[in-house]
PDB file of C-alpha atoms in Angstrom:
ATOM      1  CA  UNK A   1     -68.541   3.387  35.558  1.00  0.00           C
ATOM      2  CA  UNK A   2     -71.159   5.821  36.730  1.00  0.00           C
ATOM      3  CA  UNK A   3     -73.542   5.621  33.538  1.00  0.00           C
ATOM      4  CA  UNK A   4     -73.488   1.460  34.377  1.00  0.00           C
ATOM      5  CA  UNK A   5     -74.742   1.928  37.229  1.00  0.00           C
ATOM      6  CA  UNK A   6     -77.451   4.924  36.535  1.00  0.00           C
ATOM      7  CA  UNK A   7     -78.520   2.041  34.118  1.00  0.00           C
ATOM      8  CA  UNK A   8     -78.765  -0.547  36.260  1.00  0.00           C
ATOM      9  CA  UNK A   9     -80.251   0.925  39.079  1.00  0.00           C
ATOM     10  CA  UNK A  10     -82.993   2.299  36.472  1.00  0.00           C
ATOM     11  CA  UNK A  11     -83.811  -1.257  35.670  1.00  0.00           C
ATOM     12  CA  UNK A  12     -83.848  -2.531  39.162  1.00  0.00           C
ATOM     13  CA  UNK A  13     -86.183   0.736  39.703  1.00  0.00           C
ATOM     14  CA  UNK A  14     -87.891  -0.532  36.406  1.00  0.00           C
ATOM     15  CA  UNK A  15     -88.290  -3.908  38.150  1.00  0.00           C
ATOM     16  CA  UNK A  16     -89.458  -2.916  41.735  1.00  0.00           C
ATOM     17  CA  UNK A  17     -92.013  -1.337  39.971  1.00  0.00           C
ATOM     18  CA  UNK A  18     -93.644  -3.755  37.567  1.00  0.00           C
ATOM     19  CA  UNK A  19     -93.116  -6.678  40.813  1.00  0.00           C
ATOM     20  CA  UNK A  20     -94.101  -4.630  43.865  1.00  0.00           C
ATOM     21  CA  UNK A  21     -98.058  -4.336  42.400  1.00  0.00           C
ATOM     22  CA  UNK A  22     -97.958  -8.262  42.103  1.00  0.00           C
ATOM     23  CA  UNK A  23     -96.275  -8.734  45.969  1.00  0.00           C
ATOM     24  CA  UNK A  24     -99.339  -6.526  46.812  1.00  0.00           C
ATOM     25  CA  UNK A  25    -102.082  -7.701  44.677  1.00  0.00           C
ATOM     26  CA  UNK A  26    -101.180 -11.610  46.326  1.00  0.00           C
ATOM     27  CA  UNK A  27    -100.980  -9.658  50.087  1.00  0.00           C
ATOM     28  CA  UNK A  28    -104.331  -8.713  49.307  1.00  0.00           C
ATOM     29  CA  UNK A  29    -105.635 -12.022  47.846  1.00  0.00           C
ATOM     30  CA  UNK A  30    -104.082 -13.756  51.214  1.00  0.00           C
ATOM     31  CA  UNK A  31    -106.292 -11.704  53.336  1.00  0.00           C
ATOM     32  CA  UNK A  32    -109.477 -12.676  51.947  1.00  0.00           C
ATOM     33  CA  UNK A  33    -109.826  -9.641  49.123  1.00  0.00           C
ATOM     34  CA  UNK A  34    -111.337 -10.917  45.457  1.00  0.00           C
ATOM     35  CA  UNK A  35    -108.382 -10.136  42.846  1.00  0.00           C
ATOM     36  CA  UNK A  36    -108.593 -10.489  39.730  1.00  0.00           C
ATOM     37  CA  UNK A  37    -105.676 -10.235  37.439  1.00  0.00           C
ATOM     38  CA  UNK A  38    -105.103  -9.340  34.004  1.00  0.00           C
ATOM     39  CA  UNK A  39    -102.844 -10.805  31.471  1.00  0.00           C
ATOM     40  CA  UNK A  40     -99.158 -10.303  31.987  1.00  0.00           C
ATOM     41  CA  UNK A  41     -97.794  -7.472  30.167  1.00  0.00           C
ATOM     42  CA  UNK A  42    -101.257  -6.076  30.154  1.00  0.00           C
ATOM     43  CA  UNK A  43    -100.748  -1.863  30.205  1.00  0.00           C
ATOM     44  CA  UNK A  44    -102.661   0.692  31.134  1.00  0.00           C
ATOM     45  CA  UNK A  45    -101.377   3.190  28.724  1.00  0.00           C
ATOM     46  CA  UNK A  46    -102.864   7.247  29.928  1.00  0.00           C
ATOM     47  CA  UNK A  47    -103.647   5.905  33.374  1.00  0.00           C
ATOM     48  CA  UNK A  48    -104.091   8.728  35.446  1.00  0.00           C
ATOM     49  CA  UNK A  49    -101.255   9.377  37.847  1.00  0.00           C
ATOM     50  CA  UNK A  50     -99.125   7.013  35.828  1.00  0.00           C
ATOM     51  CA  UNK A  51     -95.768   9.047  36.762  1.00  0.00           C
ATOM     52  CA  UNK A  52     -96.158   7.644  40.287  1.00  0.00           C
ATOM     53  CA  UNK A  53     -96.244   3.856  39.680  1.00  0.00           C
ATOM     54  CA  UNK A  54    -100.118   3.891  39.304  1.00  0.00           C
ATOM     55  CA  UNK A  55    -100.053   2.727  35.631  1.00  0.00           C
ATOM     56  CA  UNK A  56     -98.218  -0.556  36.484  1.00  0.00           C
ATOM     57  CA  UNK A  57    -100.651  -0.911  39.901  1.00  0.00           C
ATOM     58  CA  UNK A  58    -103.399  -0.247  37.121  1.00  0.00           C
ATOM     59  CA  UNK A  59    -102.408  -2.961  34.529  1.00  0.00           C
ATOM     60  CA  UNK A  60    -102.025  -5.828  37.049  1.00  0.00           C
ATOM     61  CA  UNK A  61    -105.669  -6.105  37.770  1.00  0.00           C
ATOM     62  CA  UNK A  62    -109.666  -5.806  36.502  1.00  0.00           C
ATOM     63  CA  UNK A  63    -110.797  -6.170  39.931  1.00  0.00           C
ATOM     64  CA  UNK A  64    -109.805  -5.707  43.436  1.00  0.00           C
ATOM     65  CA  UNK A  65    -112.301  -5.654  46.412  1.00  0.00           C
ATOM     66  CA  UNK A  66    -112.869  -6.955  49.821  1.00  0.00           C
ATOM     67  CA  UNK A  67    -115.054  -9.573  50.433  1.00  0.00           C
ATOM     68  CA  UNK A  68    -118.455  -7.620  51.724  1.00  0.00           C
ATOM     69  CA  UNK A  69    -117.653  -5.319  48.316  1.00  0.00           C
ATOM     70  CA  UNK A  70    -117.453  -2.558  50.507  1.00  0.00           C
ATOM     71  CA  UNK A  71    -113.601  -1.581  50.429  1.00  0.00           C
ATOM     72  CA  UNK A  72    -111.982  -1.176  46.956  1.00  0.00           C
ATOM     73  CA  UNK A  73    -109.340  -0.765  44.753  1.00  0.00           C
ATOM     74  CA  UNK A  74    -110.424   1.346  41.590  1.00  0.00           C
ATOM     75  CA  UNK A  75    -109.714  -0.182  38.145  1.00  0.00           C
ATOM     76  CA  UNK A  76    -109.033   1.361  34.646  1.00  0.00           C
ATOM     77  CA  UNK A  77    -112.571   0.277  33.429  1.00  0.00           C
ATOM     78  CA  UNK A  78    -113.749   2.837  37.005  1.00  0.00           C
ATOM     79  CA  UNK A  79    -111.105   5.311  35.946  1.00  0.00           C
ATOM     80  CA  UNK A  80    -112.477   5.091  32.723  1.00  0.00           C
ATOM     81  CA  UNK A  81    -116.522   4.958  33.226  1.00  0.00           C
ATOM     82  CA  UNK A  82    -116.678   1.922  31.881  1.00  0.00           C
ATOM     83  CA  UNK A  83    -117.186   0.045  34.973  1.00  0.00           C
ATOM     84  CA  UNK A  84    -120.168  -1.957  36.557  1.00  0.00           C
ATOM     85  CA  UNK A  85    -120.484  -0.313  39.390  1.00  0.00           C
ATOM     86  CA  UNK A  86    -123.010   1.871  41.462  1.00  0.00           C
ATOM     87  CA  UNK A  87    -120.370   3.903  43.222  1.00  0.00           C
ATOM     88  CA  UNK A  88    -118.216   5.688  41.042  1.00  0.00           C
ATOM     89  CA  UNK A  89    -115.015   7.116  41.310  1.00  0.00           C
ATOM     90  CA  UNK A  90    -116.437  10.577  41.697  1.00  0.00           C
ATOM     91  CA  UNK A  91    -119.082  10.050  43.840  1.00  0.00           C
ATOM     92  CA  UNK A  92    -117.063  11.979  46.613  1.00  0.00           C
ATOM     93  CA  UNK A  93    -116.508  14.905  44.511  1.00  0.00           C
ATOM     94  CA  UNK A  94    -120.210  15.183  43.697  1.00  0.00           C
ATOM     95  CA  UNK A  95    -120.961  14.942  47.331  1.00  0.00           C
ATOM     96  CA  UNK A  96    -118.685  17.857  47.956  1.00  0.00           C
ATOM     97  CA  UNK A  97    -120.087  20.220  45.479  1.00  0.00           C
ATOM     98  CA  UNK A  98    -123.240  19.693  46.261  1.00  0.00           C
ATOM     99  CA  UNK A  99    -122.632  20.402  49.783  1.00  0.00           C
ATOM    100  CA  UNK A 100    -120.412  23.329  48.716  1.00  0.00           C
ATOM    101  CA  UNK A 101    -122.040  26.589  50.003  1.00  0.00           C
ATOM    102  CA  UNK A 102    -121.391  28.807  47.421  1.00  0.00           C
ATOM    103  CA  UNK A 103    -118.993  29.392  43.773  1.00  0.00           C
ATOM    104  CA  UNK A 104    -115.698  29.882  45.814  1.00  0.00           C
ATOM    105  CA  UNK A 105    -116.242  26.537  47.680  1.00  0.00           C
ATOM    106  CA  UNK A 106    -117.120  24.453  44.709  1.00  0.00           C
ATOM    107  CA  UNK A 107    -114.119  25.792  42.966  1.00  0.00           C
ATOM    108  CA  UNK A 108    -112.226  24.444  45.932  1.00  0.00           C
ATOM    109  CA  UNK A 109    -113.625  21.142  45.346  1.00  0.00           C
ATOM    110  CA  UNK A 110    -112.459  21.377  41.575  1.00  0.00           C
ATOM    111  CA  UNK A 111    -109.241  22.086  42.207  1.00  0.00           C
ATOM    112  CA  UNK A 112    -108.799  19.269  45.132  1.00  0.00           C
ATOM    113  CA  UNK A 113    -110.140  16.388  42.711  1.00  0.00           C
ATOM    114  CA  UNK A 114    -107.979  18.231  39.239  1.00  0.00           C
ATOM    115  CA  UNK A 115    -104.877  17.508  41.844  1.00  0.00           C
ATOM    116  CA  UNK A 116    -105.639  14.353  43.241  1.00  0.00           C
ATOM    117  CA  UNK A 117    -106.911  11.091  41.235  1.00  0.00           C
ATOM    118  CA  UNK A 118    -108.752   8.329  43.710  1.00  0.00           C
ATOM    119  CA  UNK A 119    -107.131   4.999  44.089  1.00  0.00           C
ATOM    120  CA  UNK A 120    -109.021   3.047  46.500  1.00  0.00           C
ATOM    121  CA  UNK A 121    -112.638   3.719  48.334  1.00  0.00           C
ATOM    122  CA  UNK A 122    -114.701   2.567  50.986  1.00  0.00           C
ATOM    123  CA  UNK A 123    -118.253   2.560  52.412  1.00  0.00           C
ATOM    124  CA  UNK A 124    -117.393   0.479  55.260  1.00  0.00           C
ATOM    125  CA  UNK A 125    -118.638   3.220  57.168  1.00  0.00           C
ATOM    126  CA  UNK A 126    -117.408   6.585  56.958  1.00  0.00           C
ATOM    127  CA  UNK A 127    -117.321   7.158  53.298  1.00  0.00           C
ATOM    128  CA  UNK A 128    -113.129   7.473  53.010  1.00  0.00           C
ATOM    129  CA  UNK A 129    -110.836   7.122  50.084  1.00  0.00           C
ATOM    130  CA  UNK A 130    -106.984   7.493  49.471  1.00  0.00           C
ATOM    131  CA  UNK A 131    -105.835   9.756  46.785  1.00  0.00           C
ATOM    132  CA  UNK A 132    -102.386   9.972  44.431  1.00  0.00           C
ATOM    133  CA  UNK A 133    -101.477  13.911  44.606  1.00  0.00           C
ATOM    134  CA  UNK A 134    -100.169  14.222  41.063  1.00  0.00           C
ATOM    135  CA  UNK A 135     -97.920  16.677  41.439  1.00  0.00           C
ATOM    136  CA  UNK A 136     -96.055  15.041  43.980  1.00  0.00           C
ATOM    137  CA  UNK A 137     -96.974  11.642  43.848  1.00  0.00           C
ATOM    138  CA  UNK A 138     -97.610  11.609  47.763  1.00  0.00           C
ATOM    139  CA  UNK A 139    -100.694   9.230  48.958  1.00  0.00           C
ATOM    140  CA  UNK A 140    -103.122  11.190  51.095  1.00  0.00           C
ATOM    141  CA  UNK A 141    -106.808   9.823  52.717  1.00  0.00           C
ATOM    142  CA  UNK A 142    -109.675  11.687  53.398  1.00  0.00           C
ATOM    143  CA  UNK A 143    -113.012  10.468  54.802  1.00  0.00           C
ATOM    144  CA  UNK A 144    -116.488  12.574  55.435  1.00  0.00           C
ATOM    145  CA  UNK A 145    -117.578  14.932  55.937  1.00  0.00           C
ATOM    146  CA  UNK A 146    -114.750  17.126  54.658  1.00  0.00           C
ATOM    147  CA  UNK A 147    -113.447  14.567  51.715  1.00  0.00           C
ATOM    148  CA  UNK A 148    -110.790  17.683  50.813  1.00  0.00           C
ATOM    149  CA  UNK A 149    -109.188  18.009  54.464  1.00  0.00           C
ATOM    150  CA  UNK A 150    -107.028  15.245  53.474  1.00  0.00           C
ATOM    151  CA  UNK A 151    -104.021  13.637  56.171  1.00  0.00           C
ATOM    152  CA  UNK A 152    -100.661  12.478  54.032  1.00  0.00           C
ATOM    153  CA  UNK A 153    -100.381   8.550  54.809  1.00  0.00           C
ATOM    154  CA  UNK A 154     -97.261   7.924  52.689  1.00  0.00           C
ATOM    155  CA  UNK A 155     -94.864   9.305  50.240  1.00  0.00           C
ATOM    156  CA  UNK A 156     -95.618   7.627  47.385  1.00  0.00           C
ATOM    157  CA  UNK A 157     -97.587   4.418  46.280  1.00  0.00           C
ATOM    158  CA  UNK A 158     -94.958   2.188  46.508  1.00  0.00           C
ATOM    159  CA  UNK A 159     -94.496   2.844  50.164  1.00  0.00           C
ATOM    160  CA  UNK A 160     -98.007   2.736  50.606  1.00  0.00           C
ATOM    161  CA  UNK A 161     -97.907  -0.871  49.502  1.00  0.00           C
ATOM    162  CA  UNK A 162     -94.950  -1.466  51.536  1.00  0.00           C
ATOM    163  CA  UNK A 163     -96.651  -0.175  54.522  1.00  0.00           C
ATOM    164  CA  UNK A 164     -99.768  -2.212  54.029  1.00  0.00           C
ATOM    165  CA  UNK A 165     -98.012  -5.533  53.628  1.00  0.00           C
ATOM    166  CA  UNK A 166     -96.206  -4.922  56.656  1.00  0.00           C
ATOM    167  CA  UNK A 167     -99.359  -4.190  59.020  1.00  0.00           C
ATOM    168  CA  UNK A 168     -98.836  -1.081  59.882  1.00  0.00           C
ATOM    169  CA  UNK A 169    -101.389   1.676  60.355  1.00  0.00           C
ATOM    170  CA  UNK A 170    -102.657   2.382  56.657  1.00  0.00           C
ATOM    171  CA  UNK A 171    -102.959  -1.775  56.845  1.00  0.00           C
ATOM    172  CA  UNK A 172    -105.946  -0.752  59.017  1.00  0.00           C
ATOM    173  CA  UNK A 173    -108.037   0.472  55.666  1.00  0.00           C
ATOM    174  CA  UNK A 174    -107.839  -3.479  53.948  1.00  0.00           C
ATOM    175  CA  UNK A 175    -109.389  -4.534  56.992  1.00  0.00           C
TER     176      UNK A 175
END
């Protein structure tokens, strides 16, 4: 039967989805990053980019850095400016308008940031950061000076996970 098996690959979709932030979340905490975890069945109900996968990625955790603090996942509680922290989630978009020249390149600023919401940052150097496009649900980085001219690094956040736990090059931005 076709709808029997719509349904169950929905809840083995359903599944993948509420598991694969855990996988990552203990790839992370085996390479030295601080994680803490919320309650199960914690939700993150209106997280931004939820559509993609973010709201389960969202609900698994409080915190989620590197050791030196200087690489980072964003919570709800940074999502939500509610967080203890002297770097906040827009911090890049504030550094873009103000080094916008003029109206026209502000409002391109505007529009990058209303499309994309920030995941994960770092001042490990160049100030970078990888985005959710919420349209499309594709994962894209950018780093200084031009935080907009942004490179896709995978389709979606699940295979950005998948990519990281298996080493390969977006692995490079946990390190």
């Amino acid at each position: 039967k076709v709808s029997d098996c719509n349904i169950t690959d929905i809840r083995s979709e359903e599944t993948d989805m509420t598991l694969q932030p855990q996988r990552f979340l203990d790839h992370l905490a085996a390479h030295g990053w601080t994680v803490l975890r919320t309650a199960p069945n914690s939700t993150s109900a209106d997280a931004p980019g939820d559509a993609h996968g973010y709201g389960a990625f969202l609900a698994a955790f409080t915190d989620l850095h590197n050791a030196n603090q200087t690489r980072w996942f964003l919570s709800t509680a940074d999502h939500d400016g509610t967080a203890d922290s002297a770097f906040s989630w827009h911090t890049l978009r504030d550094i873009s308008l103000d080094a916008a020249l003029d109206d026209a390149g502000r409002q391109v600023v505007l529009d990058f940031w209303q499309q994309h919401t920030p995941i994960y940052m770092s001042v490990a150097g160049d100030y970078e950061f990888l985005a959710i496009e919420r349209d499309s649900g594709r994962i894209v980085h950018g780093i200084e000076p031009e935080f907009e001219d942004t490179r896709e690094v995978a389709p979606s956040l699940a295979a950005l996970f998948e990519d990281m736990i298996a080493g390969r090059a977006t692995a490079a931005l946990l390190a």
